[in-house]
């Protein structure tokens, strides 16, 4: 069709640095399958590579030198004093993290090559004062392990530079949560509007230059900006602002996970100074309708799940058309993304936890939505959870083989909300039958369907790690949140995975409605015993957040809480505050839980009584000392 618009999909800063966020790969693959000229760019990676280059550091030095001496932080002063060393080492350090110069690892691991700022204090804390010359990280990397050791040091080196950038040039800068507070659950657009109207920072200027170059390369008619997190919103608006300044005729479209959760009640017309369209939920059907509209083949009244502006009013248009079935969305493509330039970082020494930042993983979905969709803390009413669809194992392996052929890489992260056991079994059998060798990890529910035999089969098919929700580690609260598992069951399933050689990460939660101090202490004891028994190797405690789309947010009285009324919302709406008559100081609890878990992941303090982690008096645990051991039989 000659009038079909050219489409550019952009990953805005900031997402991951080790692997592309998958949304543009999915959309680009789908649009090409439909016959569109579709390309993609990762401006998140491009921005970091530009900022942390020799030219970027020179610009950062200039910005730092303009600061009055009394406003220079210790990190900025260190950077200026050691600038020549940073100028010498930045290119080889990035080349090493990209995997293109592995031999430099020996120099980096020696700790005599990279300049070291405040982030290296975490290493120095391990030094034994009686043996100051001994390597403090031998426990983590052994006598060899120079590559991983160097990767950890190079990651701390980049973190040091990010601190300098934040202190000297842009206080909002983060590698992941860039300007997150400007967008997350902001009822009005005003904070974001003020930031966008402000003088551009060094980061803004670089991003504008990268945006301009992308437009010149691709000459798009439509630009899609996929925003998965609040930390990507500010940059996405800056990109759109630049596009409109360069060529107002280019149609800009905002979508992605942040939009799908927080902008469902959008009323702010100023958003449309930057974006022509804002779409909800899975992008395939809305984009087909939108691109037909741009080509003059469909009226605006027949758009699908799309916000538009009519003069000064925001209007939601949703012409009823079925979604594209999961089996028909096609194979994602990474064509156009700089696969060899992503940075494998090692910020956490725990072997399971490192998977999120180390290595480039092809991200793929085994099934759409969640087969369980009952958890009371989850956004079960939204499409990405509620609409459960599968594809055949044969089709999934076809996609896997196509992706390997394109990228030359066989690592896969299955990014399901909770991969269904039946599909994983079928997929494993098909991979083995077709002799397709991959390495994969993903997220599951710790349910009894994962028998020892199934765990062994998944490991045989290439599974190296799984993550799953233990959440509150309390049977009363697990039942209240309709998790559908018990602590004993989790212990057995995680043990079976571990015995199959699969690393296990537990998502943990505190601050759930009516959770008491006693239950928090007991939860930590359950977790301690799971680590001690070798059932789990990694974990993370999240503070419970009540969202308006969850069962707790929709029926708070069933969970013993009262919601705090929200102000009038015209922009983002997701988290909602609440009052819990239980009165537990969850912030204080969180500090202890985080400290304990960090140490457990490094094998420290597993023999301590859990009350030692708390900074105030807490009750003794009621969990029997050998609860997990007895559950494991």
PDB file of C-alpha atoms in Angstrom, residues 115-295:
ATOM      1  CA  UNK A 115      39.879   5.810  39.514  1.00  0.00           C
ATOM      2  CA  UNK A 116      37.765   4.958  42.552  1.00  0.00           C
ATOM      3  CA  UNK A 117      35.121   7.206  44.089  1.00  0.00           C
ATOM      4  CA  UNK A 118      32.615   6.805  46.883  1.00  0.00           C
ATOM      5  CA  UNK A 119      30.859   3.762  45.387  1.00  0.00           C
ATOM      6  CA  UNK A 120      33.965   1.687  46.041  1.00  0.00           C
ATOM      7  CA  UNK A 121      33.409   2.115  49.768  1.00  0.00           C
ATOM      8  CA  UNK A 122      31.124  -0.934  49.575  1.00  0.00           C
ATOM      9  CA  UNK A 123      34.173  -3.033  48.656  1.00  0.00           C
ATOM     10  CA  UNK A 124      36.457  -1.456  51.213  1.00  0.00           C
ATOM     11  CA  UNK A 125      33.941  -2.324  53.925  1.00  0.00           C
ATOM     12  CA  UNK A 126      34.894  -5.975  53.439  1.00  0.00           C
ATOM     13  CA  UNK A 127      38.593  -5.384  54.171  1.00  0.00           C
ATOM     14  CA  UNK A 128      39.777  -7.167  57.311  1.00  0.00           C
ATOM     15  CA  UNK A 129      41.879  -4.647  59.308  1.00  0.00           C
ATOM     16  CA  UNK A 130      44.134  -7.501  60.464  1.00  0.00           C
ATOM     17  CA  UNK A 131      44.875  -8.454  56.843  1.00  0.00           C
ATOM     18  CA  UNK A 132      44.628  -5.178  54.880  1.00  0.00           C
ATOM     19  CA  UNK A 133      46.513  -6.526  51.860  1.00  0.00           C
ATOM     20  CA  UNK A 134      44.167  -9.469  51.242  1.00  0.00           C
ATOM     21  CA  UNK A 135      41.580  -9.169  48.481  1.00  0.00           C
ATOM     22  CA  UNK A 136      38.259  -8.380  50.238  1.00  0.00           C
ATOM     23  CA  UNK A 137      36.159 -10.041  47.521  1.00  0.00           C
ATOM     24  CA  UNK A 138      37.875 -13.407  47.336  1.00  0.00           C
ATOM     25  CA  UNK A 139      34.783 -14.863  49.044  1.00  0.00           C
ATOM     26  CA  UNK A 140      32.717 -13.759  46.025  1.00  0.00           C
ATOM     27  CA  UNK A 141      35.048 -14.423  43.097  1.00  0.00           C
ATOM     28  CA  UNK A 142      37.588 -16.933  44.396  1.00  0.00           C
ATOM     29  CA  UNK A 143      41.234 -16.932  43.432  1.00  0.00           C
ATOM     30  CA  UNK A 144      40.353 -16.519  39.744  1.00  0.00           C
ATOM     31  CA  UNK A 145      37.128 -14.864  38.520  1.00  0.00           C
ATOM     32  CA  UNK A 146      38.964 -11.816  37.196  1.00  0.00           C
ATOM     33  CA  UNK A 147      36.311 -11.096  34.549  1.00  0.00           C
ATOM     34  CA  UNK A 148      33.415 -10.948  37.014  1.00  0.00           C
ATOM     35  CA  UNK A 149      35.536  -9.058  39.516  1.00  0.00           C
ATOM     36  CA  UNK A 150      36.438  -6.513  36.839  1.00  0.00           C
ATOM     37  CA  UNK A 151      32.810  -6.214  35.763  1.00  0.00           C
ATOM     38  CA  UNK A 152      31.816  -5.396  39.327  1.00  0.00           C
ATOM     39  CA  UNK A 153      34.541  -2.753  39.624  1.00  0.00           C
ATOM     40  CA  UNK A 154      33.632  -1.231  36.255  1.00  0.00           C
ATOM     41  CA  UNK A 155      29.982  -1.062  37.343  1.00  0.00           C
ATOM     42  CA  UNK A 156      30.934   0.833  40.508  1.00  0.00           C
ATOM     43  CA  UNK A 157      33.071   3.128  38.316  1.00  0.00           C
ATOM     44  CA  UNK A 158      30.002   3.967  36.181  1.00  0.00           C
ATOM     45  CA  UNK A 159      27.916   4.489  39.328  1.00  0.00           C
ATOM     46  CA  UNK A 160      30.541   6.984  40.522  1.00  0.00           C
ATOM     47  CA  UNK A 161      30.234   8.881  37.237  1.00  0.00           C
ATOM     48  CA  UNK A 162      26.437   8.830  37.450  1.00  0.00           C
ATOM     49  CA  UNK A 163      26.722  10.464  40.889  1.00  0.00           C
ATOM     50  CA  UNK A 164      28.929  13.177  39.381  1.00  0.00           C
ATOM     51  CA  UNK A 165      26.464  13.758  36.567  1.00  0.00           C
ATOM     52  CA  UNK A 166      23.618  14.077  39.042  1.00  0.00           C
ATOM     53  CA  UNK A 167      25.534  16.451  41.324  1.00  0.00           C
ATOM     54  CA  UNK A 168      27.018  18.625  38.580  1.00  0.00           C
ATOM     55  CA  UNK A 169      24.626  18.631  35.631  1.00  0.00           C
ATOM     56  CA  UNK A 170      21.176  17.129  36.235  1.00  0.00           C
ATOM     57  CA  UNK A 171      19.873  16.336  39.719  1.00  0.00           C
ATOM     58  CA  UNK A 172      17.179  14.080  38.240  1.00  0.00           C
ATOM     59  CA  UNK A 173      19.571  11.673  36.542  1.00  0.00           C
ATOM     60  CA  UNK A 174      19.424   7.950  37.400  1.00  0.00           C
ATOM     61  CA  UNK A 175      20.387   4.909  35.353  1.00  0.00           C
ATOM     62  CA  UNK A 176      16.873   3.450  35.803  1.00  0.00           C
ATOM     63  CA  UNK A 177      14.580   5.877  37.647  1.00  0.00           C
ATOM     64  CA  UNK A 178      15.350   9.019  35.647  1.00  0.00           C
ATOM     65  CA  UNK A 179      13.144  11.903  36.873  1.00  0.00           C
ATOM     66  CA  UNK A 180      10.731   9.286  38.239  1.00  0.00           C
ATOM     67  CA  UNK A 181       9.138  11.601  40.796  1.00  0.00           C
ATOM     68  CA  UNK A 182       7.888  13.923  38.040  1.00  0.00           C
ATOM     69  CA  UNK A 183       5.501  11.246  36.776  1.00  0.00           C
ATOM     70  CA  UNK A 184       4.744   8.543  39.332  1.00  0.00           C
ATOM     71  CA  UNK A 185       1.131   8.867  40.514  1.00  0.00           C
ATOM     72  CA  UNK A 186       1.168  12.627  39.884  1.00  0.00           C
ATOM     73  CA  UNK A 187      -2.483  13.738  39.896  1.00  0.00           C
ATOM     74  CA  UNK A 188      -1.689  16.785  37.772  1.00  0.00           C
ATOM     75  CA  UNK A 189       0.649  17.466  34.863  1.00  0.00           C
ATOM     76  CA  UNK A 190       2.036  20.588  36.534  1.00  0.00           C
ATOM     77  CA  UNK A 191       5.382  19.214  37.889  1.00  0.00           C
ATOM     78  CA  UNK A 192       6.193  17.650  34.529  1.00  0.00           C
ATOM     79  CA  UNK A 193       5.069  20.770  32.654  1.00  0.00           C
ATOM     80  CA  UNK A 194       7.373  22.964  34.762  1.00  0.00           C
ATOM     81  CA  UNK A 195      10.327  20.642  34.164  1.00  0.00           C
ATOM     82  CA  UNK A 196       9.680  20.570  30.408  1.00  0.00           C
ATOM     83  CA  UNK A 197       9.442  24.360  30.290  1.00  0.00           C
ATOM     84  CA  UNK A 198      12.693  24.772  32.210  1.00  0.00           C
ATOM     85  CA  UNK A 199      16.106  25.388  30.731  1.00  0.00           C
ATOM     86  CA  UNK A 200      17.496  22.171  29.246  1.00  0.00           C
ATOM     87  CA  UNK A 201      20.221  20.396  31.180  1.00  0.00           C
ATOM     88  CA  UNK A 202      23.323  18.774  29.732  1.00  0.00           C
ATOM     89  CA  UNK A 203      21.358  15.495  29.583  1.00  0.00           C
ATOM     90  CA  UNK A 204      18.448  17.197  27.823  1.00  0.00           C
ATOM     91  CA  UNK A 205      20.763  18.696  25.212  1.00  0.00           C
ATOM     92  CA  UNK A 206      22.375  15.330  24.448  1.00  0.00           C
ATOM     93  CA  UNK A 207      18.970  13.660  24.197  1.00  0.00           C
ATOM     94  CA  UNK A 208      17.733  16.350  21.811  1.00  0.00           C
ATOM     95  CA  UNK A 209      20.789  15.850  19.607  1.00  0.00           C
ATOM     96  CA  UNK A 210      20.233  12.072  19.535  1.00  0.00           C
ATOM     97  CA  UNK A 211      16.561  12.572  18.692  1.00  0.00           C
ATOM     98  CA  UNK A 212      17.413  14.882  15.814  1.00  0.00           C
ATOM     99  CA  UNK A 213      19.893  12.350  14.434  1.00  0.00           C
ATOM    100  CA  UNK A 214      17.322   9.542  14.634  1.00  0.00           C
ATOM    101  CA  UNK A 215      14.790  11.610  12.680  1.00  0.00           C
ATOM    102  CA  UNK A 216      17.373  12.377  10.008  1.00  0.00           C
ATOM    103  CA  UNK A 217      18.295   8.697   9.678  1.00  0.00           C
ATOM    104  CA  UNK A 218      14.767   7.322   9.411  1.00  0.00           C
ATOM    105  CA  UNK A 219      12.534  10.165   8.145  1.00  0.00           C
ATOM    106  CA  UNK A 220       9.465   8.770   9.967  1.00  0.00           C
ATOM    107  CA  UNK A 221       5.855   9.840   9.557  1.00  0.00           C
ATOM    108  CA  UNK A 222       4.893   8.388  12.942  1.00  0.00           C
ATOM    109  CA  UNK A 223       7.024   8.028  16.084  1.00  0.00           C
ATOM    110  CA  UNK A 224       5.959   5.593  18.813  1.00  0.00           C
ATOM    111  CA  UNK A 225       7.313   6.188  22.313  1.00  0.00           C
ATOM    112  CA  UNK A 226       6.867   3.170  24.564  1.00  0.00           C
ATOM    113  CA  UNK A 227       7.075   4.166  28.231  1.00  0.00           C
ATOM    114  CA  UNK A 228       7.231   1.182  30.594  1.00  0.00           C
ATOM    115  CA  UNK A 229       8.047   2.994  33.849  1.00  0.00           C
ATOM    116  CA  UNK A 230       7.623   6.405  35.508  1.00  0.00           C
ATOM    117  CA  UNK A 231      11.394   6.795  35.128  1.00  0.00           C
ATOM    118  CA  UNK A 232      10.975   6.910  31.339  1.00  0.00           C
ATOM    119  CA  UNK A 233       8.214   9.535  31.189  1.00  0.00           C
ATOM    120  CA  UNK A 234      10.201  12.782  31.423  1.00  0.00           C
ATOM    121  CA  UNK A 235      12.628  11.756  28.689  1.00  0.00           C
ATOM    122  CA  UNK A 236       9.786  10.555  26.455  1.00  0.00           C
ATOM    123  CA  UNK A 237       8.169  13.995  26.699  1.00  0.00           C
ATOM    124  CA  UNK A 238      11.515  15.679  26.014  1.00  0.00           C
ATOM    125  CA  UNK A 239      11.925  13.519  22.896  1.00  0.00           C
ATOM    126  CA  UNK A 240       8.406  14.384  21.730  1.00  0.00           C
ATOM    127  CA  UNK A 241       9.074  18.066  22.449  1.00  0.00           C
ATOM    128  CA  UNK A 242      12.147  17.928  20.207  1.00  0.00           C
ATOM    129  CA  UNK A 243      10.241  16.140  17.449  1.00  0.00           C
ATOM    130  CA  UNK A 244       7.476  18.746  17.453  1.00  0.00           C
ATOM    131  CA  UNK A 245      10.049  21.526  17.354  1.00  0.00           C
ATOM    132  CA  UNK A 246      11.826  19.956  14.357  1.00  0.00           C
ATOM    133  CA  UNK A 247       8.789  18.787  12.386  1.00  0.00           C
ATOM    134  CA  UNK A 248       5.282  19.272  13.809  1.00  0.00           C
ATOM    135  CA  UNK A 249       3.846  17.129  11.006  1.00  0.00           C
ATOM    136  CA  UNK A 250       5.348  13.951  12.484  1.00  0.00           C
ATOM    137  CA  UNK A 251       2.644  12.162  14.464  1.00  0.00           C
ATOM    138  CA  UNK A 252       3.786  11.198  17.964  1.00  0.00           C
ATOM    139  CA  UNK A 253       2.171   8.361  19.919  1.00  0.00           C
ATOM    140  CA  UNK A 254       2.539   7.568  23.624  1.00  0.00           C
ATOM    141  CA  UNK A 255       1.926   4.063  24.967  1.00  0.00           C
ATOM    142  CA  UNK A 256       3.433   1.390  27.214  1.00  0.00           C
ATOM    143  CA  UNK A 257       3.148   0.044  30.727  1.00  0.00           C
ATOM    144  CA  UNK A 258       3.111   3.421  32.491  1.00  0.00           C
ATOM    145  CA  UNK A 259       0.292   4.652  30.285  1.00  0.00           C
ATOM    146  CA  UNK A 260      -1.673   1.429  30.720  1.00  0.00           C
ATOM    147  CA  UNK A 261      -1.608   1.661  34.510  1.00  0.00           C
ATOM    148  CA  UNK A 262      -1.437   5.381  35.349  1.00  0.00           C
ATOM    149  CA  UNK A 263      -3.067   7.338  32.494  1.00  0.00           C
ATOM    150  CA  UNK A 264      -6.337   5.445  32.113  1.00  0.00           C
ATOM    151  CA  UNK A 265      -8.333   8.497  33.215  1.00  0.00           C
ATOM    152  CA  UNK A 266      -6.290  11.085  31.320  1.00  0.00           C
ATOM    153  CA  UNK A 267      -7.936  14.515  31.181  1.00  0.00           C
ATOM    154  CA  UNK A 268      -4.925  16.823  30.756  1.00  0.00           C
ATOM    155  CA  UNK A 269      -5.019  18.548  27.335  1.00  0.00           C
ATOM    156  CA  UNK A 270      -1.415  19.787  27.628  1.00  0.00           C
ATOM    157  CA  UNK A 271      -0.188  16.212  27.104  1.00  0.00           C
ATOM    158  CA  UNK A 272      -1.288  16.669  23.496  1.00  0.00           C
ATOM    159  CA  UNK A 273       1.113  19.552  22.982  1.00  0.00           C
ATOM    160  CA  UNK A 274       3.673  16.735  22.815  1.00  0.00           C
ATOM    161  CA  UNK A 275       1.702  13.682  21.668  1.00  0.00           C
ATOM    162  CA  UNK A 276      -0.963  13.430  19.011  1.00  0.00           C
ATOM    163  CA  UNK A 277      -2.290  10.134  20.348  1.00  0.00           C
ATOM    164  CA  UNK A 278      -2.133   8.190  23.626  1.00  0.00           C
ATOM    165  CA  UNK A 279      -3.029   4.494  23.389  1.00  0.00           C
ATOM    166  CA  UNK A 280      -3.961   1.954  26.062  1.00  0.00           C
ATOM    167  CA  UNK A 281      -3.126  -1.730  26.582  1.00  0.00           C
ATOM    168  CA  UNK A 282      -1.664  -4.014  23.916  1.00  0.00           C
ATOM    169  CA  UNK A 283      -0.522  -1.828  21.049  1.00  0.00           C
ATOM    170  CA  UNK A 284      -1.167  -3.997  17.995  1.00  0.00           C
ATOM    171  CA  UNK A 285      -4.855  -3.277  17.368  1.00  0.00           C
ATOM    172  CA  UNK A 286      -4.758   0.423  18.356  1.00  0.00           C
ATOM    173  CA  UNK A 287      -1.734   0.957  16.094  1.00  0.00           C
ATOM    174  CA  UNK A 288      -3.329  -0.700  13.080  1.00  0.00           C
ATOM    175  CA  UNK A 289      -6.346   1.578  13.478  1.00  0.00           C
ATOM    176  CA  UNK A 290      -4.183   4.645  14.114  1.00  0.00           C
ATOM    177  CA  UNK A 291      -1.923   4.053  11.112  1.00  0.00           C
ATOM    178  CA  UNK A 292      -4.970   3.576   8.887  1.00  0.00           C
ATOM    179  CA  UNK A 293      -6.230   6.909  10.212  1.00  0.00           C
ATOM    180  CA  UNK A 294      -2.900   8.636   9.499  1.00  0.00           C
ATOM    181  CA  UNK A 295      -3.028   7.215   5.952  1.00  0.00           C
TER     182      UNK A 295
END
